[in-house]
Coordinates of C-alpha atoms and ligand atoms in Angstrom, one line a residue:
M132 CA -76.8 -98.3 63.2
R133 CA -75.5 -94.7 63.5
V134 CA -72.3 -94.2 65.5
L135 CA -70.9 -90.9 66.6
G136 CA -67.1 -90.9 66.8
I137 CA -65.1 -88.7 69.0
E138 CA -61.3 -88.5 68.7
S139 CA -59.3 -86.3 71.2
S140 CA -56.1 -88.2 71.9
C141 CA -53.6 -85.5 71.0
D142 CA -53.7 -82.1 69.1
E143 CA -56.8 -82.7 66.8
T144 CA -60.5 -82.8 67.7
G145 CA -62.1 -85.1 65.3
I146 CA -65.9 -85.8 65.1
A147 CA -67.8 -88.0 62.7
L148 CA -71.0 -89.8 62.2
Y149 CA -70.9 -93.3 60.5
E150 CA -73.9 -95.4 59.5
S151 CA -73.4 -99.2 58.9
E152 CA -75.7 -99.1 55.9
K153 CA -74.8 -95.7 54.2
G154 CA -71.2 -95.2 55.4
L155 CA -69.7 -91.9 56.5
L156 CA -72.5 -89.3 56.9
A157 CA -70.4 -86.3 58.0
H158 CA -67.2 -85.6 59.6
A159 CA -65.4 -82.5 61.0
L160 CA -61.9 -81.9 62.1
Y161 CA -60.4 -79.0 64.2
S162 CA -56.5 -78.9 64.3
Q163 CA -54.7 -77.3 67.1
I164 CA -51.6 -76.7 65.1
A165 CA -51.7 -72.9 65.5
L166 CA -52.2 -73.2 69.2
H167 CA -49.1 -75.3 69.8
A168 CA -46.9 -73.9 67.0
E169 CA -45.2 -71.2 69.2
Y170 CA -44.1 -73.9 71.5
G171 CA -42.6 -76.1 68.9
G172 CA -44.7 -79.1 70.0
V173 CA -47.9 -80.2 71.7
V174 CA -48.5 -78.7 75.1
P175 CA -50.8 -81.3 76.8
E176 CA -52.7 -78.9 79.1
L177 CA -53.5 -76.6 76.2
A178 CA -54.6 -79.5 74.2
S179 CA -57.1 -80.7 76.8
R180 CA -58.5 -77.2 77.3
D181 CA -59.0 -76.8 73.6
H182 CA -60.7 -80.3 73.2
I183 CA -63.2 -79.1 75.9
R184 CA -64.0 -75.9 73.8
K185 CA -64.3 -77.7 70.5
T186 CA -65.9 -81.1 71.1
L187 CA -69.6 -80.2 71.7
P188 CA -69.7 -77.5 68.9
L189 CA -68.2 -79.9 66.4
I190 CA -70.7 -82.7 67.4
D191 CA -73.6 -80.2 66.7
Q192 CA -71.9 -79.3 63.4
V193 CA -71.7 -82.9 62.1
L194 CA -75.3 -83.6 63.3
N195 CA -76.5 -80.6 61.5
E196 CA -74.6 -81.6 58.4
A197 CA -76.2 -84.9 58.5
K198 CA -79.6 -83.5 59.2
L199 CA -79.9 -85.7 62.3
K200 CA -80.7 -85.1 66.1
R201 CA -78.7 -86.4 69.1
T202 CA -81.5 -88.9 69.6
D203 CA -80.7 -90.4 66.2
I204 CA -77.4 -91.7 67.5
D205 CA -77.3 -95.5 68.3
A206 CA -73.8 -95.6 69.9
I207 CA -71.0 -93.3 70.8
A208 CA -67.4 -94.3 70.1
Y209 CA -64.6 -92.4 71.7
T210 CA -60.8 -92.8 71.7
A211 CA -59.9 -94.3 75.1
G212 CA -56.1 -94.6 74.5
P213 CA -53.3 -94.5 73.7
G214 CA -52.7 -90.7 73.8
L215 CA -52.3 -87.8 76.2
V216 CA -54.3 -88.6 79.3
G217 CA -55.9 -85.2 79.9
A218 CA -57.0 -85.0 76.2
L219 CA -58.3 -88.6 76.2
L220 CA -60.3 -87.8 79.4
V221 CA -62.1 -85.0 77.6
G222 CA -63.3 -87.3 74.8
A223 CA -64.1 -90.1 77.4
A224 CA -66.1 -87.7 79.7
I225 CA -68.1 -86.3 76.9
G226 CA -68.7 -89.5 75.0
R227 CA -69.6 -91.6 78.1
S228 CA -71.9 -88.9 79.6
M229 CA -73.7 -88.4 76.2
A230 CA -74.2 -92.1 75.8
W231 CA -75.6 -92.4 79.4
A232 CA -78.0 -89.4 78.7
L233 CA -79.1 -90.9 75.4
D234 CA -79.2 -94.6 76.8
V235 CA -77.0 -95.9 74.0
P236 CA -73.7 -97.9 74.2
A237 CA -70.4 -96.1 74.8
L238 CA -67.6 -97.7 73.0
A239 CA -64.0 -97.3 74.1
I240 CA -61.9 -97.3 71.1
N241 CA -58.2 -97.9 70.8
H242 CA -56.7 -95.1 68.6
M243 CA -54.2 -97.4 66.9
E244 CA -57.1 -99.7 66.0
G245 CA -58.9 -96.7 64.5
H246 CA -55.8 -96.0 62.2
L247 CA -55.6 -99.8 61.4
L248 CA -59.1 -100.1 60.2
S249 CA -59.3 -96.7 58.5
P250 CA -58.5 -98.0 54.9
L251 CA -61.5 -100.1 55.2
L252 CA -63.6 -97.0 54.9
E253 CA -62.5 -96.7 51.3
E254 CA -64.4 -98.2 48.4
D255 CA -61.4 -100.4 47.4
A256 CA -61.0 -101.9 50.8
P257 CA -58.7 -104.6 51.7
E258 CA -59.9 -108.1 52.8
F259 CA -58.6 -109.9 55.9
P260 CA -56.0 -111.1 56.5
F261 CA -53.4 -108.5 55.9
V262 CA -50.2 -107.0 57.2
S263 CA -50.7 -103.5 58.7
L264 CA -47.9 -100.9 58.9
L265 CA -49.0 -98.3 61.4
V266 CA -46.9 -95.2 61.2
S267 CA -47.8 -92.3 63.5
G268 CA -46.3 -89.8 65.8
G269 CA -46.2 -92.2 68.7
H270 CA -46.0 -95.6 67.2
T271 CA -44.4 -97.7 64.4
L272 CA -46.1 -101.1 64.3
L273 CA -46.2 -104.1 62.1
V274 CA -49.4 -106.1 62.7
D275 CA -50.7 -109.4 61.5
V276 CA -54.4 -108.6 61.1
Q277 CA -56.7 -111.6 60.9
G278 CA -60.0 -109.7 61.6
V279 CA -61.5 -107.1 63.7
G280 CA -59.9 -107.3 67.2
Q281 CA -57.5 -110.1 66.0
Y282 CA -54.2 -108.5 66.0
Q283 CA -50.8 -110.1 66.4
L284 CA -47.9 -107.6 66.8
L285 CA -45.1 -108.6 64.5
G286 CA -42.7 -105.7 65.1
E287 CA -42.5 -102.2 66.7
S288 CA -40.1 -99.4 67.4
I289 CA -37.8 -99.9 70.2
D290 CA -37.2 -96.2 70.6
D291 CA -38.5 -93.1 68.5
A292 CA -41.5 -93.7 66.3
V293 CA -41.0 -92.9 62.7
G294 CA -43.2 -89.7 62.9
E295 CA -41.4 -88.7 66.0
A296 CA -38.0 -89.1 64.2
F297 CA -39.5 -87.0 61.2
D298 CA -40.5 -84.3 63.6
K299 CA -37.3 -84.2 65.6
T300 CA -35.1 -84.2 62.6
A301 CA -37.3 -81.3 61.1
K302 CA -36.9 -79.4 64.4
M303 CA -33.2 -79.9 64.4
L304 CA -33.0 -78.6 60.8
G305 CA -34.8 -75.4 61.9
L306 CA -38.2 -76.3 60.4
S307 CA -41.5 -75.4 62.2
Y308 CA -44.0 -77.7 63.9
P309 CA -45.4 -80.2 62.9
G310 CA -42.1 -81.0 61.1
G311 CA -43.0 -84.3 59.4
P312 CA -44.9 -82.9 56.4
I313 CA -42.7 -79.9 56.1
L314 CA -39.6 -82.0 55.9
A315 CA -41.2 -84.3 53.4
A316 CA -42.0 -81.2 51.2
L317 CA -38.4 -79.9 51.4
A318 CA -37.1 -83.4 50.6
E319 CA -38.6 -83.1 47.1
K320 CA -36.0 -80.4 46.3
G321 CA -33.0 -82.4 47.5
T322 CA -30.2 -83.9 45.4
P323 CA -30.6 -87.7 45.3
D324 CA -27.6 -89.7 46.6
K325 CA -25.8 -86.6 48.0
Y326 CA -25.8 -88.4 51.4
L327 CA -26.2 -92.0 52.2
F328 CA -27.9 -92.5 55.6
P329 CA -28.1 -95.9 57.4
R330 CA -31.1 -98.2 57.2
P331 CA -31.3 -99.1 60.9
M332 CA -31.8 -102.7 62.1
T333 CA -32.2 -104.0 58.5
N334 CA -29.0 -106.1 58.3
R335 CA -30.3 -108.5 61.0
P336 CA -33.4 -110.6 61.2
G337 CA -36.5 -109.4 62.9
L338 CA -39.3 -106.9 62.4
D339 CA -38.5 -104.3 65.1
F340 CA -37.6 -100.7 64.2
S341 CA -35.2 -98.2 65.7
F342 CA -35.2 -94.6 64.3
S343 CA -33.4 -92.6 66.9
G344 CA -30.0 -93.5 65.5
L345 CA -31.1 -92.3 62.1
K346 CA -32.2 -89.0 63.7
T347 CA -28.8 -88.6 65.4
F348 CA -27.0 -89.3 62.1
A349 CA -29.0 -86.6 60.4
M350 CA -28.2 -84.3 63.3
N351 CA -24.4 -85.0 63.1
T352 CA -24.5 -84.6 59.3
W353 CA -26.2 -81.2 59.7
R354 CA -23.7 -80.1 62.4
D355 CA -20.8 -81.0 60.1
S356 CA -22.3 -79.2 57.1
E357 CA -22.3 -75.6 56.1
Q358 CA -25.9 -75.5 57.2
S359 CA -26.9 -73.8 53.8
E360 CA -30.4 -74.2 52.3
Q361 CA -29.1 -76.8 50.0
D362 CA -27.7 -78.8 52.9
Q363 CA -31.1 -78.6 54.5
V364 CA -32.9 -80.1 51.6
D365 CA -30.4 -82.7 50.9
I366 CA -30.3 -83.9 54.5
A367 CA -34.1 -83.9 54.6
L368 CA -34.1 -86.1 51.5
A369 CA -31.4 -88.5 52.8
F370 CA -33.3 -88.8 56.1
Q371 CA -36.6 -89.5 54.3
T372 CA -35.1 -91.9 51.8
A373 CA -33.5 -94.0 54.7
A374 CA -36.7 -94.0 56.8
V375 CA -38.8 -95.0 53.8
E376 CA -36.4 -97.6 52.7
T377 CA -36.2 -99.1 56.2
L378 CA -40.0 -99.3 56.5
A379 CA -40.2 -101.0 53.0
I380 CA -37.6 -103.6 53.9
K381 CA -39.5 -104.5 57.0
C382 CA -42.8 -104.6 55.2
K383 CA -41.5 -106.9 52.6
R384 CA -40.1 -109.2 55.4
A385 CA -43.4 -109.2 57.2
L386 CA -45.3 -110.1 54.0
K387 CA -42.8 -112.9 53.3
E388 CA -43.1 -114.3 56.9
T389 CA -47.0 -114.2 56.9
G390 CA -47.5 -115.1 53.2
Y391 CA -50.1 -112.4 52.8
K392 CA -50.4 -110.5 49.7
A393 CA -52.1 -107.3 51.1
L394 CA -50.4 -104.5 53.0
V395 CA -52.3 -101.9 54.8
V396 CA -50.6 -98.6 55.6
A397 CA -52.1 -96.0 58.0
G398 CA -51.3 -93.2 60.5
G399 CA -50.0 -89.7 59.8
V400 CA -46.8 -90.9 58.0
S401 CA -48.8 -92.8 55.5
A402 CA -49.5 -89.6 53.9
N403 CA -45.8 -89.4 52.9
K404 CA -45.6 -89.6 49.1
A405 CA -42.2 -91.1 49.0
L406 CA -43.4 -93.9 51.2
R407 CA -46.3 -94.6 49.0
K408 CA -44.2 -94.6 45.8
R409 CA -41.7 -97.0 47.3
L410 CA -44.4 -99.4 48.7
D411 CA -46.6 -99.2 45.6
A412 CA -43.5 -100.4 43.6
M413 CA -43.3 -103.7 45.4
S414 CA -44.2 -106.5 43.1
Q415 CA -47.2 -108.9 43.6
I416 CA -48.4 -106.9 46.7
Q417 CA -51.5 -104.8 46.8
V418 CA -51.1 -101.8 49.1
Y419 CA -54.1 -100.0 50.7
Y420 CA -54.1 -96.5 52.3
P421 CA -56.8 -94.3 53.9
R422 CA -57.7 -91.2 51.8
P423 CA -55.1 -88.5 52.5
E424 CA -57.4 -86.6 55.0
F425 CA -57.9 -89.7 57.1
C426 CA -54.2 -90.5 57.4
S427 CA -53.7 -88.4 60.3
D428 CA -56.0 -88.3 63.3
N429 CA -59.7 -88.0 62.6
G430 CA -63.1 -88.9 64.0
A431 CA -64.2 -91.0 61.0
M432 CA -61.8 -93.8 62.0
I433 CA -63.1 -93.9 65.5
A434 CA -66.8 -93.9 64.5
F435 CA -66.0 -96.7 61.9
A436 CA -64.0 -98.9 64.5
G437 CA -67.0 -98.4 66.9
A438 CA -69.5 -99.5 64.2
M439 CA -67.3 -102.5 63.3
R440 CA -66.9 -103.6 66.8
Q441 CA -70.5 -103.1 67.7
S442 CA -71.7 -105.1 64.6
A443 CA -69.3 -107.9 65.5
M444 CA -70.6 -107.6 69.1
I445 CA -67.0 -107.5 70.4
K446 CA -66.9 -106.8 74.1
Q447 CA -65.2 -103.6 74.9
P448 CA -62.0 -103.9 76.9
I449 CA -62.8 -100.7 78.9
P450 CA -66.3 -101.3 80.5
T451 CA -66.1 -98.2 82.8
F452 CA -65.1 -94.6 82.6
S453 CA -61.3 -94.5 82.2
A454 CA -58.6 -93.6 79.6
R455 CA -55.3 -95.4 78.9
P456 CA -52.3 -93.4 77.9
R457 CA -50.6 -96.7 77.0
W458 CA -52.7 -99.4 75.4
P459 CA -51.0 -102.1 73.3
L460 CA -53.0 -103.4 70.3
D461 CA -52.4 -107.0 71.2
E462 CA -54.3 -106.5 74.5
L463 CA -57.5 -106.0 72.5
S464 CA -60.0 -108.8 72.8
P465 CA -61.0 -111.0 69.8
P466 CA -64.7 -111.4 68.8
Ligands
LIG49 O1 -51.4 -90.4 63.2 P1 -51.0 -89.1 63.4 O2 -51.8 -87.9 62.9 O3 -51.0 -88.7 65.0 C1 -50.6 -89.7 66.0 O4 -51.3 -90.6 66.2 O5 -49.4 -89.6 66.3 O6 -49.5 -88.9 63.0 C2 -48.8 -87.7 63.2 C3 -47.4 -87.9 62.7 C4 -46.5 -86.7 63.1 O7 -45.2 -87.2 63.5 C5 -46.3 -86.1 61.6 O8 -45.1 -85.3 61.5 C6 -46.4 -87.2 60.7 O9 -47.4 -88.1 61.3 N1 -46.6 -86.9 59.3 C7 -45.8 -87.1 58.3 C8 -46.3 -86.6 57.2 N2 -47.6 -86.2 57.4 C9 -47.7 -86.4 58.8 N3 -44.5 -87.5 58.3 C10 -43.8 -87.7 57.1 N4 -44.4 -87.2 55.9 C11 -45.7 -86.7 55.8 N5 -46.1 -86.3 54.8
LIG50 ZN1 -53.0 -91.0 65.4

């Protein structure tokens, strides 16, 4: 079965072709970073218009690369939420109308399920069950994963997502958009232990997160400093260390609670080197990540989630044409 994947939930147009027997056949990604950079963040209307411009040419590009025709597609998976509603509607409209024209199933995929399953695209894939830490610009989730579509939420952010806290702290430090990876690169030059930032919500039980206080702590430290280049890198490092340590503490707790030995980390922040180093150092735990290019948004994870759902014959939670800006993982139906 060949599945075309369409990702258009935010500022990246991602298209991919996945075949159940052969794996990933081709993929392409167009990032809108340059488009939004001058505004310091994503402008939803501009994002939607750009997805309209890029989706069909990218579909043709991946089909050419895979030496296939549109009629060779057996199903079309598109991101139906969560995300920016206008951007989602572009992928939904193109995906569903193409599927209707080709008379193949249209699969409405949850973006966070796409991230969650993305490490299974790798050769060294984890086996169920596992704990998943999903760290993106909009979500910080700890999930007990028992199988495709069998997700139990263990914890989530009660305010800013960790990626959002990276981006806002970066902006406050005067760094450009998208701030997360830029802050992470700067942090490598910081002086260890120059500042000690709090590890929010780690001194009480539970698996929820809160990163907005950490962001404010960084802001106050910056305001009270001389705002030199050295202060900038030292604060970047202190923020990153605190965020990473907080995530690691909660992962360890979730693994202990579930008794699982495998941790799967995905979403944009899973590209963070300090986070990977910290999690890899946990004893007796095997940690799995997507390859770096599939940490952030991409079409491959959507095509793959579509193929997994289709082969398990899991009914789609969105049977008609729509998109959901908010769509919690634990509302997905089990097989
Ligand atoms: O998964 P993703 O591409 O999009 C969403 O679904 O939100 O995640 C984007 C987030 C942004 O907040 C970005 O700053 C963050 O991931 N990010 C990073 C790194 N690379 C991307 N944060 C910290 N360190 C990184 N290396
Ligand atoms: Zn994402």
